[in-house]
Amino acid sequence: MSDRSPLATSRPEPRAGTSARLREWLRGELSNPMFRSAYALMLNGGVTTLLGAAFWGLGPLFYRDPADFGRMSSVNQAIMFVGGVTMLNFLLIRFLPETARNTRRLVLLCYAVGAVAAAGVGTAFLVTVQVWGRHWDNFDHLHGLGAGLAFLAMAVAWNLWNAMEAVFTGLRHAGWVPAVNTVWSLVRLGLLMALASAFPHNGVILAWYLPVMVLLVPANAVIFGRLIPEHRRVNEGRGHRSTPRQMAAYFGTGYLGGALQFATLSLVPIVVAAHLSPTTTGYFQVAWVAGMMLDLAAITLSYSLTVQGSFDRESLAASTRAALRRTAFLLVPAILLAIVAAPYALRIYGHDYVSGAPLFQVLALAVIPKAVIELYIGALRVHNRTRLIALLQGVRLVGMLGLVLLLIDERHLYTIGVAVVVVNVAVALAILPGLRRVISPSTTSRERDIS
């Protein structure tokens, strides 16, 4: 008995030790500001992906005409493009961590400039909509003064919504992003179903943007009433402060790089909609949106890397390596699952939406090279390498649009995904030498600046 007693009492110890190590690891991860922000943004990506999948999955069930659903999806993409291409997230994420007294002024300035730009670009889009193709010219959602004003209001709201997320991230309170987006996603899901009968031709668009307009008010009340004063108290007298001249110098090519990034995500669907029938556009949109959701982890981790790098450039190499490892850990299983599940997941929509499965599968393959590019860009932002960022984003956009127009085939939508894969693989291979210099532990700060 004396031999067995110590064994009996010692058995729980490995489990207790494992639990303690797990708690210690989690505590260490969350104590790191970059990982804390990254996990919050990844949580946001996971929540918005799941609830977004539910939104786009239920849409065809409540709005049963594929042509109507395709038109609403295309208009939604146009609004997202106008609101996204004009936002100044890159400026907020890069410089908010350095601010103290001027935090409020920087946020308000970015809000105002972004809103005016969204209204201007939206007006230009509406005036020239006929040149985008015969399908766009036939969209009732874009004709008439009332429809045009609604389009502009939604584009401005979407601009401010995305800028608001950047403010939360730049203030190092990224935990608010998944909280706000969860509320928005649940409300829009309820409105999607509630508006189907009364607004069968524009319910998808209203469900998406009405809650955005409403939730902007309480979310910004938190930002200006609590988080900005707290940020000022904590950061008063701390670290480096960029001058207005340095911010202005960053603005030009920094904006160009950010605009080209969002154009890559949103302009391709607009161009595709001009060359496909409304019904086929509906099939394309479901697959395209699902594919873009897989990109969220890499994009949000890239932003988090930029925020943390603005505080501690000496840790950039280690932070980038850690970001690459975590991205691979999260994305590889998600990609495999997407490839296997795509034909079965899309089948539930009916109306031959399963024809978009090959496109979704090919788009999933593009996620890894996209992730490599995004993380490299996140490191480049820290060193104000905005010209190189703009060049990379411009090459991606031009290459993708060119190949899409060359390969687009209404009978084989997967060719659009082939264009996306080819361009992103080529750019990822081109930046590998620079990325190696960024992640090298022996690389000096000066060498990283010129990588």
Coordinates of C-alpha atoms in Angstrom, one line a residue:
M1 CA 0.0 0.0 0.0
S2 CA 2.8 2.3 0.8
D3 CA 4.1 1.9 -2.8
R4 CA 0.8 2.8 -4.3
S5 CA -0.1 5.8 -2.1
P6 CA 2.5 8.2 -3.5
L7 CA 1.5 7.2 -7.1
A8 CA -2.2 7.9 -6.3
T9 CA -1.5 11.3 -4.9
S10 CA 0.9 12.2 -7.7
R11 CA -1.4 11.5 -10.6
P12 CA -3.4 14.8 -10.5
E13 CA -0.1 16.8 -10.5
P14 CA 0.6 16.6 -14.3
R15 CA -2.9 17.8 -15.0
A16 CA -2.5 20.7 -12.5
G17 CA 0.9 21.5 -14.0
T18 CA -0.6 21.5 -17.5
S19 CA -3.4 23.7 -16.5
A20 CA -1.0 26.1 -14.8
R21 CA 1.3 26.2 -17.8
L22 CA -1.7 26.9 -20.0
R23 CA -2.8 29.8 -17.8
E24 CA 0.7 31.1 -17.7
W25 CA 1.0 30.9 -21.5
L26 CA -2.3 32.7 -22.0
R27 CA -1.4 35.3 -19.5
G28 CA 1.9 35.9 -21.3
E29 CA 0.2 36.1 -24.7
L30 CA -2.4 38.6 -23.5
S31 CA 0.2 40.7 -21.6
N32 CA 1.9 41.4 -25.0
P33 CA 0.1 44.4 -26.5
M34 CA 0.6 43.2 -30.1
F35 CA -0.8 39.7 -29.4
R36 CA -3.6 41.2 -27.3
S37 CA -4.7 43.4 -30.1
A38 CA -4.1 40.7 -32.7
Y39 CA -6.3 38.2 -30.8
A40 CA -9.0 40.8 -30.4
L41 CA -9.0 41.5 -34.1
M42 CA -8.8 37.8 -34.9
L43 CA -11.8 37.3 -32.6
N44 CA -13.5 40.1 -34.5
G45 CA -12.6 38.3 -37.8
G46 CA -14.0 35.0 -36.5
V47 CA -17.2 36.6 -35.3
T48 CA -17.8 38.6 -38.4
T49 CA -16.9 35.7 -40.6
L50 CA -19.4 33.4 -38.9
L51 CA -22.2 35.9 -38.7
G52 CA -21.3 37.2 -42.2
A53 CA -21.5 33.7 -43.5
A54 CA -24.9 33.4 -41.9
F55 CA -26.0 36.8 -43.5
W56 CA -24.9 35.8 -47.0
G57 CA -26.2 32.2 -46.4
L58 CA -29.7 33.3 -45.4
G59 CA -29.8 36.1 -48.0
P60 CA -30.6 33.8 -51.0
L61 CA -33.2 32.0 -48.9
F62 CA -35.2 35.1 -48.1
Y63 CA -34.5 37.0 -51.3
R64 CA -35.1 34.1 -53.7
D65 CA -34.6 35.8 -57.1
P66 CA -30.8 35.3 -57.8
A67 CA -30.9 38.4 -60.1
D68 CA -32.3 40.6 -57.4
F69 CA -29.8 39.2 -54.9
G70 CA -27.0 39.7 -57.3
R71 CA -27.9 43.3 -57.9
M72 CA -28.1 44.1 -54.2
S73 CA -24.8 42.3 -53.6
S74 CA -23.2 44.4 -56.3
V75 CA -24.5 47.7 -55.0
N76 CA -23.3 46.7 -51.5
Q77 CA -19.8 46.0 -53.0
A78 CA -19.9 49.5 -54.7
I79 CA -20.8 51.2 -51.4
M80 CA -18.1 49.3 -49.6
F81 CA -15.6 50.2 -52.3
V82 CA -16.5 54.0 -52.1
G83 CA -16.4 54.0 -48.3
G84 CA -13.3 51.8 -48.0
V85 CA -11.1 53.4 -50.7
T86 CA -11.5 56.8 -49.0
M87 CA -10.9 56.0 -45.4
L88 CA -7.7 57.0 -43.6
N89 CA -7.2 53.9 -41.4
F90 CA -3.5 53.7 -42.3
L91 CA -3.0 57.2 -40.8
L92 CA -4.9 56.4 -37.6
I93 CA -3.2 53.0 -37.0
R94 CA 0.3 54.4 -37.7
F95 CA 0.1 57.7 -35.7
L96 CA -2.5 57.3 -33.0
P97 CA -0.2 55.2 -30.8
E98 CA 2.3 58.2 -30.8
T99 CA -0.3 60.9 -29.9
A100 CA -1.4 62.4 -26.6
R101 CA -2.6 66.0 -26.6
N102 CA -3.5 65.9 -30.3
T103 CA -5.4 62.5 -30.3
R104 CA -8.9 64.0 -30.5
R105 CA -7.8 66.4 -33.2
L106 CA -6.3 63.7 -35.4
V107 CA -9.4 61.5 -35.1
L108 CA -11.8 64.3 -36.0
L109 CA -9.6 65.3 -38.9
C110 CA -9.5 61.8 -40.3
Y111 CA -13.2 61.4 -39.9
A112 CA -13.9 64.7 -41.7
V113 CA -11.5 64.1 -44.6
G114 CA -12.7 60.6 -45.0
A115 CA -16.4 61.5 -45.0
V116 CA -15.9 64.3 -47.6
A117 CA -13.8 62.0 -49.8
A118 CA -16.4 59.3 -49.6
A119 CA -19.1 61.7 -50.7
G120 CA -17.0 63.0 -53.5
V121 CA -16.0 59.6 -54.8
G122 CA -19.5 58.3 -54.4
T123 CA -20.9 61.2 -56.5
A124 CA -18.3 60.5 -59.2
F125 CA -19.3 56.9 -59.3
L126 CA -23.0 57.7 -59.6
V127 CA -22.4 60.2 -62.4
T128 CA -20.3 57.8 -64.4
V129 CA -22.2 54.6 -63.5
Q130 CA -23.2 54.0 -67.1
V131 CA -19.5 53.6 -68.2
W132 CA -19.1 50.6 -65.8
G133 CA -21.2 48.4 -68.1
R134 CA -24.8 47.8 -69.2
H135 CA -25.7 45.8 -66.0
W136 CA -24.8 48.7 -63.7
D137 CA -26.7 51.2 -65.8
N138 CA -29.8 49.1 -65.3
F139 CA -29.6 49.1 -61.5
D140 CA -32.7 50.9 -60.1
H141 CA -30.8 51.2 -56.8
L142 CA -28.5 53.9 -58.3
H143 CA -31.0 56.1 -60.2
G144 CA -32.8 59.1 -59.0
L145 CA -32.0 61.8 -56.4
G146 CA -33.4 59.8 -53.4
A147 CA -31.4 56.6 -54.4
G148 CA -28.3 58.6 -55.0
L149 CA -28.5 60.4 -51.6
A150 CA -29.1 57.1 -49.9
F151 CA -26.0 55.6 -51.6
L152 CA -23.8 58.6 -50.5
A153 CA -25.1 58.4 -46.9
M154 CA -24.3 54.7 -46.7
A155 CA -20.9 55.2 -48.3
V156 CA -20.0 57.9 -45.7
A157 CA -21.3 55.8 -42.9
W158 CA -19.2 52.9 -44.0
N159 CA -16.1 55.1 -44.2
L160 CA -16.7 56.3 -40.6
W161 CA -17.4 52.8 -39.4
N162 CA -14.1 51.5 -40.7
A163 CA -12.2 54.5 -39.4
M164 CA -13.8 53.9 -36.0
E165 CA -12.3 50.4 -35.9
A166 CA -8.9 51.9 -36.7
V167 CA -9.3 54.3 -33.8
F168 CA -10.1 51.5 -31.4
T169 CA -7.0 49.6 -32.7
G170 CA -4.7 52.7 -32.7
L171 CA -5.7 53.5 -29.1
R172 CA -4.7 50.0 -28.1
H173 CA -8.3 49.0 -27.2
A174 CA -8.9 46.6 -30.0
G175 CA -11.2 44.6 -27.8
W176 CA -14.0 47.0 -28.6
V177 CA -13.8 46.0 -32.2
P178 CA -15.3 42.5 -31.9
A179 CA -17.8 43.8 -29.3
V180 CA -19.2 46.5 -31.6
N181 CA -19.1 44.3 -34.7
T182 CA -20.9 41.4 -32.9
V183 CA -23.8 43.8 -32.1
W184 CA -23.8 45.1 -35.7
S185 CA -23.7 41.6 -37.2
L186 CA -26.5 40.3 -35.1
V187 CA -28.7 43.3 -35.8
R188 CA -28.1 43.2 -39.5
L189 CA -28.9 39.5 -39.5
G190 CA -32.3 40.2 -37.8
L191 CA -33.0 43.0 -40.2
L192 CA -32.1 40.8 -43.2
M193 CA -35.0 38.5 -42.4
A194 CA -37.4 41.2 -41.1
L195 CA -37.1 43.4 -44.2
A196 CA -37.4 40.6 -46.8
S197 CA -41.2 41.0 -47.3
A198 CA -41.4 44.8 -47.2
F199 CA -38.2 45.5 -49.2
P200 CA -37.6 42.6 -51.5
H201 CA -35.4 44.6 -53.9
N202 CA -33.2 46.5 -51.4
G203 CA -33.6 44.7 -48.0
V204 CA -30.0 43.4 -48.1
I205 CA -28.6 46.8 -48.5
L206 CA -30.8 48.4 -45.8
A207 CA -30.0 45.5 -43.3
W208 CA -26.3 46.1 -43.8
Y209 CA -26.1 49.9 -43.4
L210 CA -29.0 51.0 -41.2
P211 CA -27.4 49.5 -38.0
V212 CA -24.1 51.0 -39.0
M213 CA -25.6 54.5 -39.0
V214 CA -27.2 53.9 -35.6
L215 CA -24.3 52.2 -33.8
L216 CA -21.8 54.9 -34.9
V217 CA -23.3 57.2 -32.2
P218 CA -22.8 55.1 -29.0
A219 CA -19.4 53.7 -30.2
N220 CA -18.0 57.2 -30.8
A221 CA -19.4 58.3 -27.5
V222 CA -17.1 55.7 -25.9
I223 CA -14.1 56.8 -28.0
F224 CA -14.4 60.5 -27.3
G225 CA -15.8 60.3 -23.8
R226 CA -13.6 57.6 -22.3
L227 CA -10.8 56.2 -24.5
I228 CA -9.2 59.3 -25.8
P229 CA -9.0 61.0 -22.4
E230 CA -7.5 57.8 -21.0
H231 CA -5.0 57.6 -23.9
R232 CA -3.9 61.1 -23.3
R233 CA -3.3 60.5 -19.6
V234 CA -1.3 57.3 -20.2
N235 CA 0.8 58.7 -23.1
E236 CA 1.5 62.2 -22.0
G237 CA 5.3 62.8 -22.3
R238 CA 6.0 59.3 -23.6
G239 CA 8.2 58.3 -26.5
H240 CA 8.5 59.7 -30.0
R241 CA 6.1 62.2 -31.5
S242 CA 5.8 62.6 -35.2
T243 CA 5.5 66.2 -36.4
P244 CA 2.6 67.4 -38.6
R245 CA 5.0 67.6 -41.5
Q246 CA 6.0 64.0 -41.1
M247 CA 2.4 63.0 -41.0
A248 CA 1.7 65.0 -44.1
A249 CA 4.6 63.3 -45.9
Y250 CA 3.2 59.9 -44.9
F251 CA -0.3 60.9 -46.0
G252 CA 0.3 61.0 -49.8
T253 CA 1.8 57.7 -50.6
G254 CA 0.3 56.1 -47.4
Y255 CA -3.2 57.0 -48.6
L256 CA -2.4 55.7 -52.1
G257 CA -1.3 52.3 -50.7
G258 CA -4.4 52.1 -48.5
A259 CA -6.7 53.0 -51.3
L260 CA -5.1 50.5 -53.6
Q261 CA -5.5 47.8 -51.0
F262 CA -9.2 48.4 -50.7
A263 CA -9.6 48.8 -54.4
T264 CA -8.1 45.3 -54.8
L265 CA -10.8 43.9 -52.5
S266 CA -13.7 45.9 -53.8
L267 CA -13.0 47.0 -57.3
V268 CA -12.7 43.5 -58.7
P269 CA -16.4 42.6 -57.8
I270 CA -17.5 45.8 -59.4
V271 CA -15.7 45.1 -62.7
V272 CA -16.9 41.5 -62.6
A273 CA -20.5 42.6 -62.2
A274 CA -20.2 44.7 -65.4
H275 CA -19.3 41.5 -67.4
L276 CA -21.7 38.9 -65.9
S277 CA -25.4 38.6 -65.9
P278 CA -27.1 39.6 -62.6
T279 CA -27.9 35.9 -61.9
T280 CA -24.3 34.8 -62.4
T281 CA -23.2 37.8 -60.4
G282 CA -25.2 36.5 -57.4
Y283 CA -23.3 33.2 -57.6
F284 CA -20.0 35.0 -57.9
Q285 CA -20.7 37.4 -55.0
V286 CA -21.4 34.5 -52.5
A287 CA -18.1 32.8 -53.4
W288 CA -16.1 36.1 -53.4
V289 CA -17.3 37.3 -50.0
A290 CA -16.6 33.9 -48.5
G291 CA -13.1 34.0 -49.9
M292 CA -12.4 37.5 -48.6
M293 CA -13.4 36.5 -45.1
L294 CA -10.5 34.1 -45.0
D295 CA -8.2 37.1 -45.5
L296 CA -9.2 38.8 -42.3
A297 CA -6.7 37.1 -40.0
A298 CA -3.7 38.3 -42.0
I299 CA -5.0 41.8 -42.6
T300 CA -5.9 42.4 -38.9
L301 CA -2.6 40.9 -37.6
S302 CA -0.8 43.2 -40.1
Y303 CA -2.5 46.2 -38.5
S304 CA -1.7 45.0 -35.0
L305 CA 1.9 44.5 -36.0
T306 CA 2.0 48.1 -37.2
V307 CA 0.6 49.5 -34.0
Q308 CA 3.0 47.6 -31.8
G309 CA 5.9 48.4 -34.1
S310 CA 5.2 52.1 -33.6
F311 CA 6.0 51.6 -29.9
D312 CA 9.0 49.3 -30.1
R313 CA 10.9 49.0 -33.5
E314 CA 13.6 46.9 -31.9
S315 CA 11.2 44.0 -31.4
L316 CA 9.8 44.2 -35.0
A317 CA 11.8 41.1 -36.2
A318 CA 10.5 38.9 -33.4
S319 CA 7.0 40.3 -33.7
T320 CA 6.9 39.6 -37.4
R321 CA 8.1 36.1 -37.0
A322 CA 5.5 35.5 -34.3
A323 CA 2.8 37.0 -36.6
L324 CA 3.8 34.7 -39.4
R325 CA 3.7 31.6 -37.2
R326 CA 0.3 32.5 -35.8
T327 CA -1.1 33.3 -39.3
A328 CA 0.0 29.9 -40.6
F329 CA -1.4 28.2 -37.5
L330 CA -4.8 29.8 -38.0
L331 CA -5.1 29.9 -41.8
V332 CA -3.8 26.5 -43.0
P333 CA -6.6 24.5 -41.2
A334 CA -9.2 27.1 -42.3
I335 CA -8.1 26.8 -46.0
L336 CA -8.2 23.0 -46.0
L337 CA -11.7 23.1 -44.4
A338 CA -12.9 25.6 -46.9
I339 CA -11.6 23.6 -49.9
V340 CA -13.3 20.4 -48.6
A341 CA -16.6 22.0 -47.4
A342 CA -17.2 24.5 -50.2
P343 CA -19.4 22.3 -52.5
Y344 CA -21.5 21.1 -49.6
A345 CA -21.8 24.5 -47.9
L346 CA -22.9 26.3 -51.0
R347 CA -25.4 23.6 -51.9
I348 CA -27.7 24.7 -49.2
Y349 CA -28.4 28.0 -51.0
G350 CA -30.1 26.4 -54.0
H351 CA -30.5 28.1 -57.3
D352 CA -27.2 26.6 -58.5
Y353 CA -25.1 28.7 -56.1
V354 CA -22.9 25.6 -55.9
S355 CA -21.5 26.7 -59.2
G356 CA -19.4 29.2 -57.2
A357 CA -17.7 26.5 -55.2
P358 CA -14.7 26.1 -57.5
L359 CA -14.1 29.8 -57.3
F360 CA -14.2 29.8 -53.5
Q361 CA -11.8 26.8 -53.5
V362 CA -9.3 28.6 -55.7
L363 CA -9.6 31.9 -53.7
A364 CA -8.8 29.9 -50.5
L365 CA -5.5 28.9 -52.1
A366 CA -4.6 32.6 -52.5
V367 CA -4.8 33.3 -48.8
I368 CA -1.3 32.2 -47.8
P369 CA 0.6 34.4 -50.3
K370 CA -1.8 37.2 -49.4
A371 CA -0.9 36.8 -45.7
V372 CA 2.8 36.9 -46.5
I373 CA 2.3 40.2 -48.4
E374 CA 0.1 41.8 -45.8
L375 CA 2.5 41.1 -42.9
Y376 CA 5.4 42.4 -44.9
I377 CA 3.4 45.6 -45.5
G378 CA 2.6 45.8 -41.8
A379 CA 6.3 45.9 -41.1
L380 CA 6.9 48.5 -43.9
R381 CA 4.4 50.8 -42.3
V382 CA 6.4 51.0 -39.2
H383 CA 9.4 52.4 -41.1
N384 CA 7.2 54.8 -43.2
R385 CA 8.0 52.9 -46.4
T386 CA 4.8 54.1 -48.0
R387 CA 6.2 54.3 -51.6
L388 CA 7.1 50.6 -51.6
I389 CA 3.7 49.8 -50.0
A390 CA 1.9 51.7 -52.8
L391 CA 4.0 50.0 -55.4
L392 CA 3.1 46.5 -54.1
Q393 CA -0.6 47.3 -53.8
G394 CA -0.6 48.9 -57.2
V395 CA 1.0 45.9 -58.8
R396 CA -1.5 43.6 -57.2
L397 CA -4.4 45.7 -58.3
V398 CA -3.3 46.2 -61.9
G399 CA -2.2 42.6 -62.3
M400 CA -5.4 41.3 -60.8
L401 CA -7.8 43.5 -62.9
G402 CA -5.8 42.7 -66.0
L403 CA -5.9 39.0 -65.5
V404 CA -9.5 39.0 -64.4
L405 CA -10.6 40.8 -67.6
L406 CA -8.4 38.4 -69.6
L407 CA -9.7 35.2 -68.0
I408 CA -13.3 36.0 -67.0
D409 CA -15.7 33.3 -68.2
E410 CA -19.4 33.3 -67.2
R411 CA -19.4 29.5 -67.5
H412 CA -16.3 29.0 -65.4
L413 CA -16.1 31.4 -62.5
Y414 CA -13.1 29.8 -61.0
T415 CA -10.9 31.5 -63.6
I416 CA -11.4 34.7 -61.6
G417 CA -9.8 32.9 -58.7
V418 CA -6.9 31.8 -60.8
A419 CA -6.1 35.4 -61.6
V420 CA -6.1 36.2 -57.9
V421 CA -3.8 33.3 -57.0
V422 CA -1.3 34.0 -59.8
V423 CA -0.9 37.7 -59.0
N424 CA -0.5 37.1 -55.2
V425 CA 2.0 34.3 -55.6
A426 CA 4.1 36.4 -58.0
V427 CA 4.1 39.4 -55.5
A428 CA 4.8 37.1 -52.5
L429 CA 7.8 35.6 -54.2
A430 CA 9.1 39.1 -55.2
I431 CA 9.0 40.3 -51.6
L432 CA 10.5 37.3 -49.9
P433 CA 14.1 38.7 -49.8
G434 CA 12.8 41.8 -48.1
L435 CA 10.7 39.8 -45.7
R436 CA 13.8 37.7 -44.8
R437 CA 15.7 40.8 -43.9
V438 CA 12.8 42.0 -41.7
I439 CA 12.5 38.8 -39.7
S440 CA 16.3 38.2 -39.4
P441 CA 17.3 38.4 -35.7
S442 CA 20.7 39.8 -36.6
T443 CA 19.4 42.5 -38.8
T444 CA 20.1 46.0 -37.5
S445 CA 17.5 48.7 -37.3
R446 CA 19.2 50.6 -40.2
E447 CA 19.2 47.5 -42.4
R448 CA 15.5 46.9 -41.6
D449 CA 14.7 50.5 -42.6
I450 CA 16.1 49.9 -46.1
S451 CA 14.8 46.4 -46.6

